[in-house]
XYZ file of C-alpha atoms in Angstrom:
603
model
C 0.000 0.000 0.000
C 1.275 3.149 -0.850
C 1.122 5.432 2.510
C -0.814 8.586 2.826
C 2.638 10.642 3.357
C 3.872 9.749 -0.385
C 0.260 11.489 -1.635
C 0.638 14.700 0.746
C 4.790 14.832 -1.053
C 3.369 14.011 -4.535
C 0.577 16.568 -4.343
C 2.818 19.538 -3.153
C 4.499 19.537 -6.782
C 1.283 20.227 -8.196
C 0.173 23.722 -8.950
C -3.406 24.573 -7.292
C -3.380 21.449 -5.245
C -2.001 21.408 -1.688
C -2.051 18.923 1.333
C -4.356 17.458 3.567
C -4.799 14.807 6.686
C -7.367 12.076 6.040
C -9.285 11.486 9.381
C -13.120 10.701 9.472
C -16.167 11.737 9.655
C -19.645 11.003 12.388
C -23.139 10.942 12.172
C -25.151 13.100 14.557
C -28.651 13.276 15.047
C -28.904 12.149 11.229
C -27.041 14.702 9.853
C -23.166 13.945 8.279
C -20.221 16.206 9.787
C -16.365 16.115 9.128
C -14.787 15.971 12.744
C -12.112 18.993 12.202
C -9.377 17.740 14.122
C -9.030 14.371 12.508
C -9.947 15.754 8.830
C -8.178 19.090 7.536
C -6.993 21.178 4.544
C -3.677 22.962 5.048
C -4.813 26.143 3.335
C -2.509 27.482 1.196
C -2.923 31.073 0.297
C -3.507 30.912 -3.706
C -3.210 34.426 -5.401
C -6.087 35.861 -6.103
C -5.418 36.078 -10.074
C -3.332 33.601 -12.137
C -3.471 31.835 -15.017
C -3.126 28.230 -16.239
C -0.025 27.303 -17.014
C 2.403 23.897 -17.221
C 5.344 25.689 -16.041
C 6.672 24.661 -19.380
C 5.306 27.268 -22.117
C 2.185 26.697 -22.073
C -0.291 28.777 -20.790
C -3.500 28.362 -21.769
C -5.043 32.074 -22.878
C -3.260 34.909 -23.883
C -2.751 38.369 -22.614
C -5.774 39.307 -24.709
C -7.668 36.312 -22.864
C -7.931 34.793 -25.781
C -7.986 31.057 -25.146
C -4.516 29.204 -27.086
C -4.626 26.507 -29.354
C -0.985 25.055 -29.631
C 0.787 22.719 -26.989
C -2.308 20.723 -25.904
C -0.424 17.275 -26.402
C 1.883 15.057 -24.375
C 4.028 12.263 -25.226
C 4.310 9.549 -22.087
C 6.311 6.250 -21.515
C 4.333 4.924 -18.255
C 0.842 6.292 -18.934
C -1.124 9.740 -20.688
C -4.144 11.417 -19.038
C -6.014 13.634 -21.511
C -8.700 15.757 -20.533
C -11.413 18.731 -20.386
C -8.967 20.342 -17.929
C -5.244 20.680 -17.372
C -5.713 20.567 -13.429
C -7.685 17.409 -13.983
C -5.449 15.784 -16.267
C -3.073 16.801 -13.736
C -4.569 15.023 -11.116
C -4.980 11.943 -12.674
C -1.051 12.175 -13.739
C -0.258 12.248 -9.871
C -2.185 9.503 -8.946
C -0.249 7.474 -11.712
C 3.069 8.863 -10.193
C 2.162 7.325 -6.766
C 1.147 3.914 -7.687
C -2.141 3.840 -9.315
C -3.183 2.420 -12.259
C -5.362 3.875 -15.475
C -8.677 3.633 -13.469
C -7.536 5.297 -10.044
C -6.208 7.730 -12.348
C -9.624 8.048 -14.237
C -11.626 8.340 -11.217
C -9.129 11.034 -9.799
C -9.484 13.191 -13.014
C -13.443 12.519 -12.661
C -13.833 14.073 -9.353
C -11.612 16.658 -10.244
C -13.448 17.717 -13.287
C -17.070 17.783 -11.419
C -15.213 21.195 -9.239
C -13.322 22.926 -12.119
C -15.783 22.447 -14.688
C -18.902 23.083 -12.790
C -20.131 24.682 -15.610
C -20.319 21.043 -17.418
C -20.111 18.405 -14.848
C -20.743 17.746 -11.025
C -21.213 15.098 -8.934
C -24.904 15.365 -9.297
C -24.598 14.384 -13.043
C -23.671 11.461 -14.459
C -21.817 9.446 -17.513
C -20.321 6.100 -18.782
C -17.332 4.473 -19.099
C -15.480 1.963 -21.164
C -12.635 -0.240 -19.393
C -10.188 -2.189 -21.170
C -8.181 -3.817 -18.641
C -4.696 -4.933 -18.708
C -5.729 -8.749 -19.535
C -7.425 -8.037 -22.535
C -10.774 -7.750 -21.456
C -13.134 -5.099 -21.986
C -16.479 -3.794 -20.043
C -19.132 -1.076 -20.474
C -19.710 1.028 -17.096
C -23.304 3.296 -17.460
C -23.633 5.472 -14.757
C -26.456 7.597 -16.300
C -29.122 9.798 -14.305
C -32.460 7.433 -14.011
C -36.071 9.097 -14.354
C -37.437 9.786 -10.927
C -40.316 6.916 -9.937
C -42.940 9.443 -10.308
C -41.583 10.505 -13.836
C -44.587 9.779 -16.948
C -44.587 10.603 -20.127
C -48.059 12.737 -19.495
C -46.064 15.120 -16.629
C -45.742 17.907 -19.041
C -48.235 20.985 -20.499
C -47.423 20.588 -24.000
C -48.329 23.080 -26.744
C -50.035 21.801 -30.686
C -46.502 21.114 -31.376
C -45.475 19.065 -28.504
C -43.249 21.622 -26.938
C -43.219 21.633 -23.020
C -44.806 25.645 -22.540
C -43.442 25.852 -18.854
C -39.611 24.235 -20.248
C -40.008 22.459 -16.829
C -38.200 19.263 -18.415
C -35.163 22.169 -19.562
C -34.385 23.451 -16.024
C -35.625 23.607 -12.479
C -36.560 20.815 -9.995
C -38.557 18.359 -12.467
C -35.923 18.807 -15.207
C -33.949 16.749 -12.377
C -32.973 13.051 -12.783
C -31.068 10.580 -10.320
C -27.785 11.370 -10.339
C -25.123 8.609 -11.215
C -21.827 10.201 -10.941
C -20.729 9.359 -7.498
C -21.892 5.594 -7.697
C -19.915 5.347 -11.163
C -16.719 6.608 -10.099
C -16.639 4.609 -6.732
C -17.490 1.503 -8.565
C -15.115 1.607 -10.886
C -12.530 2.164 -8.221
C -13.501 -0.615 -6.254
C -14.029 -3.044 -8.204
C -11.141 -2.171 -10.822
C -8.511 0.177 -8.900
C -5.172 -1.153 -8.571
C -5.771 -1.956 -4.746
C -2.820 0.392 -3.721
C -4.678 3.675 -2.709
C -7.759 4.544 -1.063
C -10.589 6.046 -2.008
C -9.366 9.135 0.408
C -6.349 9.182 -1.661
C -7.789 9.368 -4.966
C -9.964 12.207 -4.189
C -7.123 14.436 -2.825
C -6.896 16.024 -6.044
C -10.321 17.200 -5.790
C -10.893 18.263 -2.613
C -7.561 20.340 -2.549
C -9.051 22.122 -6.229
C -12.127 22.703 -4.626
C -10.862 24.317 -1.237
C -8.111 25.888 -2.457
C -9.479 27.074 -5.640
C -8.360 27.009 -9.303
C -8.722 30.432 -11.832
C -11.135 30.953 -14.010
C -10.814 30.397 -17.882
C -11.936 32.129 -20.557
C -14.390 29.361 -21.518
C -15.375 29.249 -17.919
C -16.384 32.737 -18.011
C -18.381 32.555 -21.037
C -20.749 29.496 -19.698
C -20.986 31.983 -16.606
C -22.031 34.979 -18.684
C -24.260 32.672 -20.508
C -26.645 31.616 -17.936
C -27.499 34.942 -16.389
C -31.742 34.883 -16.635
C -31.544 31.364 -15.044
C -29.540 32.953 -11.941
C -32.559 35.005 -11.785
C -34.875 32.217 -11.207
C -32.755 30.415 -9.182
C -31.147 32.609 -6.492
C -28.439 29.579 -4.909
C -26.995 29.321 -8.337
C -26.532 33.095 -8.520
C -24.769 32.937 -5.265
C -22.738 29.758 -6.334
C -21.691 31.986 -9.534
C -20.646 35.205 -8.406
C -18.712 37.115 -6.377
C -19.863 37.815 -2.962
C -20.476 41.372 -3.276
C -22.526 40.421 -6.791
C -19.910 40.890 -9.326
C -19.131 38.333 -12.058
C -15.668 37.019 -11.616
C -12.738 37.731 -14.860
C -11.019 35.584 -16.573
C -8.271 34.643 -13.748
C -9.481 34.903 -10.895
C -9.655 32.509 -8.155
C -12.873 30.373 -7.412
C -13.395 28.434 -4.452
C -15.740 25.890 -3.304
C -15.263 25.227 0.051
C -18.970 23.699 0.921
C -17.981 21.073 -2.603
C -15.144 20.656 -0.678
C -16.421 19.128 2.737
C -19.089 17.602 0.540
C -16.092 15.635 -1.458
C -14.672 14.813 2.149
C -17.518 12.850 3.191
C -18.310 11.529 0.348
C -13.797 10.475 0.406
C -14.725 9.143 3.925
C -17.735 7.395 3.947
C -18.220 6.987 -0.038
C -21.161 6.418 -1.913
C -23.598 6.287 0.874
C -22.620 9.890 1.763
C -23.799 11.035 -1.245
C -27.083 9.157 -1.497
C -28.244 8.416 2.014
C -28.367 11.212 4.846
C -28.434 14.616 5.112
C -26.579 15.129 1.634
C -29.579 13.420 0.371
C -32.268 15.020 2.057
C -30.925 18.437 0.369
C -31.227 17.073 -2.971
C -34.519 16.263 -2.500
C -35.420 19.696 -0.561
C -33.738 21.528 -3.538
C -35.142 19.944 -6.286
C -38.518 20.239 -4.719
C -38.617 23.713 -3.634
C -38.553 23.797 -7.830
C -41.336 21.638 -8.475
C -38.875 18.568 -8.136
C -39.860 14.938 -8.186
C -37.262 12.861 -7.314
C -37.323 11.209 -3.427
C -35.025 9.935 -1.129
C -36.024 6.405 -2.563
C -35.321 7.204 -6.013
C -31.823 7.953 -4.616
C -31.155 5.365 -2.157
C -32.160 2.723 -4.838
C -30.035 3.792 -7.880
C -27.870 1.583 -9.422
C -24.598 1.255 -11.408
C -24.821 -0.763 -14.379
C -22.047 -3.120 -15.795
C -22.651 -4.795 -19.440
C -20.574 -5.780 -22.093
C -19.770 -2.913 -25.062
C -21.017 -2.880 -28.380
C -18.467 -3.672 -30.685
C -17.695 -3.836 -34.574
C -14.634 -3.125 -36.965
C -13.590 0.044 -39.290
C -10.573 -1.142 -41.888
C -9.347 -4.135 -39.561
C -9.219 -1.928 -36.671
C -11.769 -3.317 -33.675
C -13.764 -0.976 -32.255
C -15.011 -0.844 -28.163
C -17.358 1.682 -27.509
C -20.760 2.699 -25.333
C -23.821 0.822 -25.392
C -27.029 1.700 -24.795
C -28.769 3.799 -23.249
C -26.195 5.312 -25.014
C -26.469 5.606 -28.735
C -23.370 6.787 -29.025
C -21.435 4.059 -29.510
C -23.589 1.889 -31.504
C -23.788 4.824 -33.946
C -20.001 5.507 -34.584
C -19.557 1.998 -35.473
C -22.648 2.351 -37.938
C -21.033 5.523 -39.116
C -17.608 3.938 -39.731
C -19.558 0.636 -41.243
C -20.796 2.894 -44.197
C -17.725 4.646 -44.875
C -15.875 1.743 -44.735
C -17.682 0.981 -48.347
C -15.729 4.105 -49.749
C -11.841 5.072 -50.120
C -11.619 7.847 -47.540
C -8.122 8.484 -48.876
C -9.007 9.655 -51.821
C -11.073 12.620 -51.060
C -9.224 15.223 -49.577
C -10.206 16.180 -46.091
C -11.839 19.438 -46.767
C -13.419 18.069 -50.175
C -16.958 18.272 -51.606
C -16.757 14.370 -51.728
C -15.394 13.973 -48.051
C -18.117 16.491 -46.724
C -20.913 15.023 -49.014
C -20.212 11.459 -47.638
C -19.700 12.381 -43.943
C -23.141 14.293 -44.669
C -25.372 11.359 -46.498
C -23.884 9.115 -43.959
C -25.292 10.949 -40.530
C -28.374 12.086 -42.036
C -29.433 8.092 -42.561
C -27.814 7.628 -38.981
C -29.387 10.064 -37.341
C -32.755 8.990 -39.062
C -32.282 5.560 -37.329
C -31.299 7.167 -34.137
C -34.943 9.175 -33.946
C -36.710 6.154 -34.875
C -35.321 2.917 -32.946
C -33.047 4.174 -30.313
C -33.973 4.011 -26.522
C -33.691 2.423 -23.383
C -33.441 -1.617 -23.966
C -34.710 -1.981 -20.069
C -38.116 -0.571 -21.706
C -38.000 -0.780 -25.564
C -36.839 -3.529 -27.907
C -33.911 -2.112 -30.208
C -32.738 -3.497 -33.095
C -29.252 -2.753 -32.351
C -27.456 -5.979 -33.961
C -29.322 -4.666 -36.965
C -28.157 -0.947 -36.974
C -24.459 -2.492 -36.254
C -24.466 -4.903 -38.830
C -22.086 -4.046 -42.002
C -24.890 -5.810 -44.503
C -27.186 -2.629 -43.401
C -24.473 -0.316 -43.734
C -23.642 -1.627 -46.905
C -27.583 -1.153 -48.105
C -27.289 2.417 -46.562
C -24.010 3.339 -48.360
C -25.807 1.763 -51.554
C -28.414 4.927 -51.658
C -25.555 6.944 -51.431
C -25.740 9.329 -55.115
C -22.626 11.121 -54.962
C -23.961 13.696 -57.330
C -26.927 14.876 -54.979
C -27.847 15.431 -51.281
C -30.864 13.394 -50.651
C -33.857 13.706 -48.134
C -33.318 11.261 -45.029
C -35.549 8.723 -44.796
C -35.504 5.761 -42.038
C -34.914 2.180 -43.140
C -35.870 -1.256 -41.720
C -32.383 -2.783 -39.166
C -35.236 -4.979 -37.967
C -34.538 -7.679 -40.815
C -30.517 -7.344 -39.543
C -31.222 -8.952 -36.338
C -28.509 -11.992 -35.535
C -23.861 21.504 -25.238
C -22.413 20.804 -22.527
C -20.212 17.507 -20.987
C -16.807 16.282 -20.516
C -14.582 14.035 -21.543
C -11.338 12.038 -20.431
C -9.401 8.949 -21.783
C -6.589 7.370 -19.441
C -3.940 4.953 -20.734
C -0.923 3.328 -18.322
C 1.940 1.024 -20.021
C 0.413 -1.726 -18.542
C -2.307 -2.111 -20.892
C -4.726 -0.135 -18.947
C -7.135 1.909 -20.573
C -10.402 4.087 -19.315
C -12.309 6.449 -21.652
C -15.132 8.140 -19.826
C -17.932 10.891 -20.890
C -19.869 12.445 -17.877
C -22.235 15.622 -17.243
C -24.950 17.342 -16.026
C -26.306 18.100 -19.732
C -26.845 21.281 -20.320
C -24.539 24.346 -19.344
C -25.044 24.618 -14.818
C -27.647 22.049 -15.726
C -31.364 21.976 -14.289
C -30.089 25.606 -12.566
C -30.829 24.085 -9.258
C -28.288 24.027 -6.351
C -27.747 22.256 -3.393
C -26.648 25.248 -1.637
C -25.630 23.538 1.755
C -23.313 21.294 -0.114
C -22.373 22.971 -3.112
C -23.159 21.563 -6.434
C -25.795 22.218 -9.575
C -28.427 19.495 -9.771
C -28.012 17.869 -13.767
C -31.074 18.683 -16.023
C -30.769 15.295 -17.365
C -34.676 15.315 -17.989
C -34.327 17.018 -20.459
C -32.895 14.135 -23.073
C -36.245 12.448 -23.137
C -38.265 13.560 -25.718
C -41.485 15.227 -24.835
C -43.537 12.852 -27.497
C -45.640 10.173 -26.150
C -44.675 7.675 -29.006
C -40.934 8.008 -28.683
C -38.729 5.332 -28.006
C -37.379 7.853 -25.638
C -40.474 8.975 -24.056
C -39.953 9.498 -20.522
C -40.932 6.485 -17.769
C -40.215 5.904 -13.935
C -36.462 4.716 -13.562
C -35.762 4.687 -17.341
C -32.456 6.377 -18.521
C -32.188 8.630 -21.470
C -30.822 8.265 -24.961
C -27.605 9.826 -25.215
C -24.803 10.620 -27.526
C -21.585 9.659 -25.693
C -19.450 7.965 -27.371
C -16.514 6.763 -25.064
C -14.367 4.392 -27.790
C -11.316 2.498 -27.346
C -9.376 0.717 -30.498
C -7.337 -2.308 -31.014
C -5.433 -3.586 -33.520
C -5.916 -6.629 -35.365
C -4.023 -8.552 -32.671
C -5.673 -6.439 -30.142
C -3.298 -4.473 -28.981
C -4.813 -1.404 -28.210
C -4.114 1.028 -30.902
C -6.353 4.491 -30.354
C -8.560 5.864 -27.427
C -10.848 8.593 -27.886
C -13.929 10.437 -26.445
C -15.812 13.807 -26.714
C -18.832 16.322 -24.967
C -21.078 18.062 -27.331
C -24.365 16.662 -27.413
C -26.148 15.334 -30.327
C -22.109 16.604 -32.458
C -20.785 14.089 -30.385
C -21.295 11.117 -33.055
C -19.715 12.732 -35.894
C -16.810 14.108 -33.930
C -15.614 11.018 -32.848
C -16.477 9.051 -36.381
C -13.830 12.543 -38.104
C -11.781 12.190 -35.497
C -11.182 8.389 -36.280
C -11.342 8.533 -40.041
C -8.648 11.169 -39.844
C -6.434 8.744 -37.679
C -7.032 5.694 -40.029
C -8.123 6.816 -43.292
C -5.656 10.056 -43.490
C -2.441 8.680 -40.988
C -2.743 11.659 -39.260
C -1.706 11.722 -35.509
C -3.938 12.034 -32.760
C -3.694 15.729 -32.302
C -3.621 16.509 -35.683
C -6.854 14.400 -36.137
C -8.224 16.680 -33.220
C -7.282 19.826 -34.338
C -8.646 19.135 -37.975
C -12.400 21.029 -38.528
C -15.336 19.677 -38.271
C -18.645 19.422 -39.679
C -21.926 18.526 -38.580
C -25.221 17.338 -40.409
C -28.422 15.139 -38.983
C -31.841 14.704 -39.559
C -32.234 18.779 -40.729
C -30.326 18.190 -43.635
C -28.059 21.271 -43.423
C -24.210 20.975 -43.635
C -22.799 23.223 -40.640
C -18.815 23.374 -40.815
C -16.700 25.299 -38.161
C -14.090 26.412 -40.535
C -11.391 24.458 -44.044
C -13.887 24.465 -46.723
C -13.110 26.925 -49.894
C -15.772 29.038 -51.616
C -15.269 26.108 -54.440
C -16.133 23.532 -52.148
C -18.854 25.478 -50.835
C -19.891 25.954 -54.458
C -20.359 22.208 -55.123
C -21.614 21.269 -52.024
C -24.754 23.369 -53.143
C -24.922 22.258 -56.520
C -25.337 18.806 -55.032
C -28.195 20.185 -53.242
C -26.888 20.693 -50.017
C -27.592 23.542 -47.291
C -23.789 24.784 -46.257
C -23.670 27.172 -42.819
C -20.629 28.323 -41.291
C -20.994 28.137 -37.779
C -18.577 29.919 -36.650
C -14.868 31.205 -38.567
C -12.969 28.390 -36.327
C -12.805 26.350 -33.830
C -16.040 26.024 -31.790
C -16.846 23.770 -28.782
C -20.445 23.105 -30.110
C -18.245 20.558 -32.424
C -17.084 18.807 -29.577
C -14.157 18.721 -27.145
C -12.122 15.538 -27.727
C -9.592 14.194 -25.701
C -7.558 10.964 -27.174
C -4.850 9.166 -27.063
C -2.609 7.265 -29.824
C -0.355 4.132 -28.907
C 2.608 4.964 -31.472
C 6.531 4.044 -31.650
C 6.234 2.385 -27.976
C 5.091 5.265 -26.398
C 1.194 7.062 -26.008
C 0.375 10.136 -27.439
C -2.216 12.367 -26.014
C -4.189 14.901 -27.629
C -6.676 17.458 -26.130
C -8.845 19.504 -27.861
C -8.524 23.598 -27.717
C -12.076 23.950 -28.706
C -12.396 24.188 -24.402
C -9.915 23.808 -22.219
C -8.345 20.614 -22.643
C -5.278 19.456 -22.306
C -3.106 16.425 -22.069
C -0.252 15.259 -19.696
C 2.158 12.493 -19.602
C 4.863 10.781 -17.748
């Protein structure tokens, strides 16, 4: 076991992070405290404007506070951590560097992202996981939010076009779901940690980022700026956003969380019953209700962690690993890749009409499929065998007319059958490898805070559809389609050959299916395949680019009978934020993505 003492030396080298003595914590008269004399911080005195930097070059915005976009990568020999964050990634690094493997590491960087990217994450949200574990085996970890047992598909006041008039599933207490987050992370760590460190340990990273504060980002800011009417419904999440004396904070500044910070301690201490039993719980409940909140000390008492195998397929020999469902990620990168794979990618250029007109064909008919079949399997047969199988994709990649954009239209798998988020992937030499999405959905989520401890409540509700007749209707204890795609890939002999994961919502699909064709089909390396533009196109039949197509391209693109929009003149985190890693020349490679914040480290 590696002692407590080698942590508290490790953690000193690491900028924003600082010491602390593990003690415990008691239970009195039902409600959870930290004992202060057995359980303490050693407060170092951050200054009260910085900026994030490696101490190496690379700082992450410039004097202009313009966010950077060079130096996110890192080469390592022992293990890479890439993520949303450079303090997370850092924290995950550390807990490598004192004895931990891939998944202690992953579960450091989780915590660690739920306090410096409040904004996107928190341990009220939740996420899923792929492992692939040093023996070769591989396992799908869904720690989604759950409806609440009172949710029904009739709870909302719809308008004639099946809009909900009050948004009550968008934000506020019945936009809520059961969180998953905490329960994910520990069970991962127990049941695949390396068994050197404690759960106490791990967390470090966290708790000393939350008490002793990290700066505030450029991106940061912006998500701050952004939610400004919903702080005026929701008077806790003003307070948990702003300066005390009212003020927004600037773009370095410190932020501190000192009430996420005893929160994380008990949860460190007396782990996943802190968080979902007690007095932590009862506030949840009290602050999603005083909202019009459903969910009940039940609902969170009973939730449960998942663990199923991963959908799997192949794109040009290389294996794929990746989310299944409730997550339709996964199923749909492989069905993505499965109708490329009928073309040669390498012979369009990456910015061509051809590349763009294929990437767009190809999601249109995936998304189509998506609307139409994909759901919970706990409450809704899925023809998912069919949607991954390559004789579909071939039959899709068949109405394919590369002289014209066509209409999507939904076909029959059946007869097959045998904004906001975060991202990390881990990798150790060892053969360890954890690529994780998690969130509270949509930017501070449901807007609703548990003020006495700290966090946002997710909005998580808000992924069902409103319609009756979905597959994704809403239903007591069912879990909502999602995007993530969390992906691993092996090489013919299956030695792991590419890990890679992003945020972004419904972009999330076609980020990760670029991201890989620009790997495989263009032998570009991982950052490179990260830093290429994107595009995005679904079931609206509009191309929407960030940025690399000409006015020629453009020009064809409508002659085909496409709709072409510019997003944005650049890089854009509404086309994902994706963090990766590439096994290469003995070594990995990590790449983050400088759409947000992200950034990779490596030992």
């Amino acid at each position: 076991m590696v002692r407590f003492k080698k942590i508290i030396a490790i953690m000193l080298s690491v900028s924003l992070c600082t010491t602390f003595t593990v003690g415990c914590s008691k239970k009195e008269d039902n409600k959870q405290e930290v004992e202060k004399d057995k359980l303490q911080i050693e407060k170092v005195e951050m200054p009260s404007t910085g900026i994030v930097s490696d101490g190496n070059g690379w700082e992450l915005w410039d004097k202009d506070d313009h966010t950077t976009t060079d130096k996110r990568g890192a080469v390592g020999e022992n293990a890479v951590v890439a993520s949303g964050k450079y303090e997370a990634s850092q924290a995950g690094l550390e807990i490598i560097k004192a004895g931990g493997n891939a998944v202690d590491a992953a579960v450091a960087t989780g915590f660690a992202l739920c306090v410096v990217e409040p904004n996107a994450t928190g341990i009220a949200g939740g996420g899923c996981m792929v492992i692939r574990n040093q023996d070769g085996t591989s396992t799908y970890i869904d720690f989604r939010e759950t409806a609440p047992s009172a949710a029904n598909p009739y709870m909302w006041n719809l308008d004639s076009e099946g809009i909900d008039i009050d948004k009550a599933n968008e934000n506020g207490g019945k936009s809520v779901a059961v969180p998953g987050q905490v329960a994910g992370l520990i069970y991962v760590f127990e049941k695949y940690g390396s068994g050197n460190l404690t759960l106490e340990e791990v967390m470090t990273p966290a708790i000393n980022l939350a008490q002793n504060g990290y700066y505030v980002t450029p991106s940061l800011l912006k998500d701050m700026l952004s939610v400004e009417e919903m702080m005026q419904k929701y008077p806790e999440l003003k307070k948990l956003i702003l300066n005390k004396d009212g003020s927004y904070y600037k773009v370095g500044d410190l932020y501190k969380s000192e009430k996420l910070a005893q929160t994380l301690k008990l949860i460190a201490k007396n782990g996943k019953d802190a968080f979902y039993t007690g007095d932590i719980a009862k506030s949840i409940v009290d602050s999603a209700k005083k909202y019009g909140g459903i969910i009940t000390l039940e609902d969170l008492k009973n939730y449960k962690v998942v663990e199923s195998k991963p959908v799997e397929g192949t794109y040009r020999g290389k294996k794929i690993i990746s989310s299944s469902l409730p997550s339709s990620g996964g199923t749909h990168v492989i069905q993505s890749l499965n109708v490329l794979e009928n073309f040669d990618m390498s012979k369009y250029g990456l910015y061509s009409p051809e590349r763009f007109h294929l990437l767009s064909e190809t999601f249109k008919m995936v998304y189509a499929d998506r609307a139409e079949y994909m759901g919970d399997k706990e409450f809704i047969d899925v023809p998912e065998s069919g949607i991954l199988s390559k004789d579909y994709a071939k039959k899709l990649a068949n109405k394919i007319d590369m002289n014209k954009s066509q209409v999507p239209t939904k076909d029959d798998p059946w007869i097959y059958e045998h904004e906001d988020t975060t991202h990390y992937s881990v990798a150790d030499k060892d053969g360890n490898i954890v690529t994780a999405t998690q969130t509270i959905n949509w930017t501070f989520g449901s807007g609703v805070v548990v003020d006495d401890y700290g966090f946002v409540l997710n909005n998580e509700i808000s992924d069902f559809s409103t319609d009756i007749n979905s597959p994704n209707r809403v239903e007591s204890g069912k879990k909502p389609l999602s995007s993530m795609s969390p992906t691993i890939i092996l090489n013919e002999d299956d030695t792991p050959f590419m890990v890679v994961g992003s945020p972004g919502g419904s972009r999330i699909i076609p980020a990760i299916t670029q991201v890989i064709s620009n790997v495989i089909d263009y032998n570009m390396g991982i950052q490179e395949s990260i830093d290429a533009y994107r595009m995005y196109d679904n079931t609206e039949d509009k191309i929407v680019y960030e940025g690399g197509l000409s006015k020629e391209t453009i020009k064809k693109l409508e002659s085909m009978g496409h709709v072409v929009e510019q997003y944005v003149d650049g890089y854009n985190k509404y086309f994902g934020g994706v963090q990766g890693i590439l096994y290469e020349n003995g070594k990995l490679t990590g790449g983050a993505d400088s759409r947000r914040d992200g950034k990779a480290e490596g030992i």
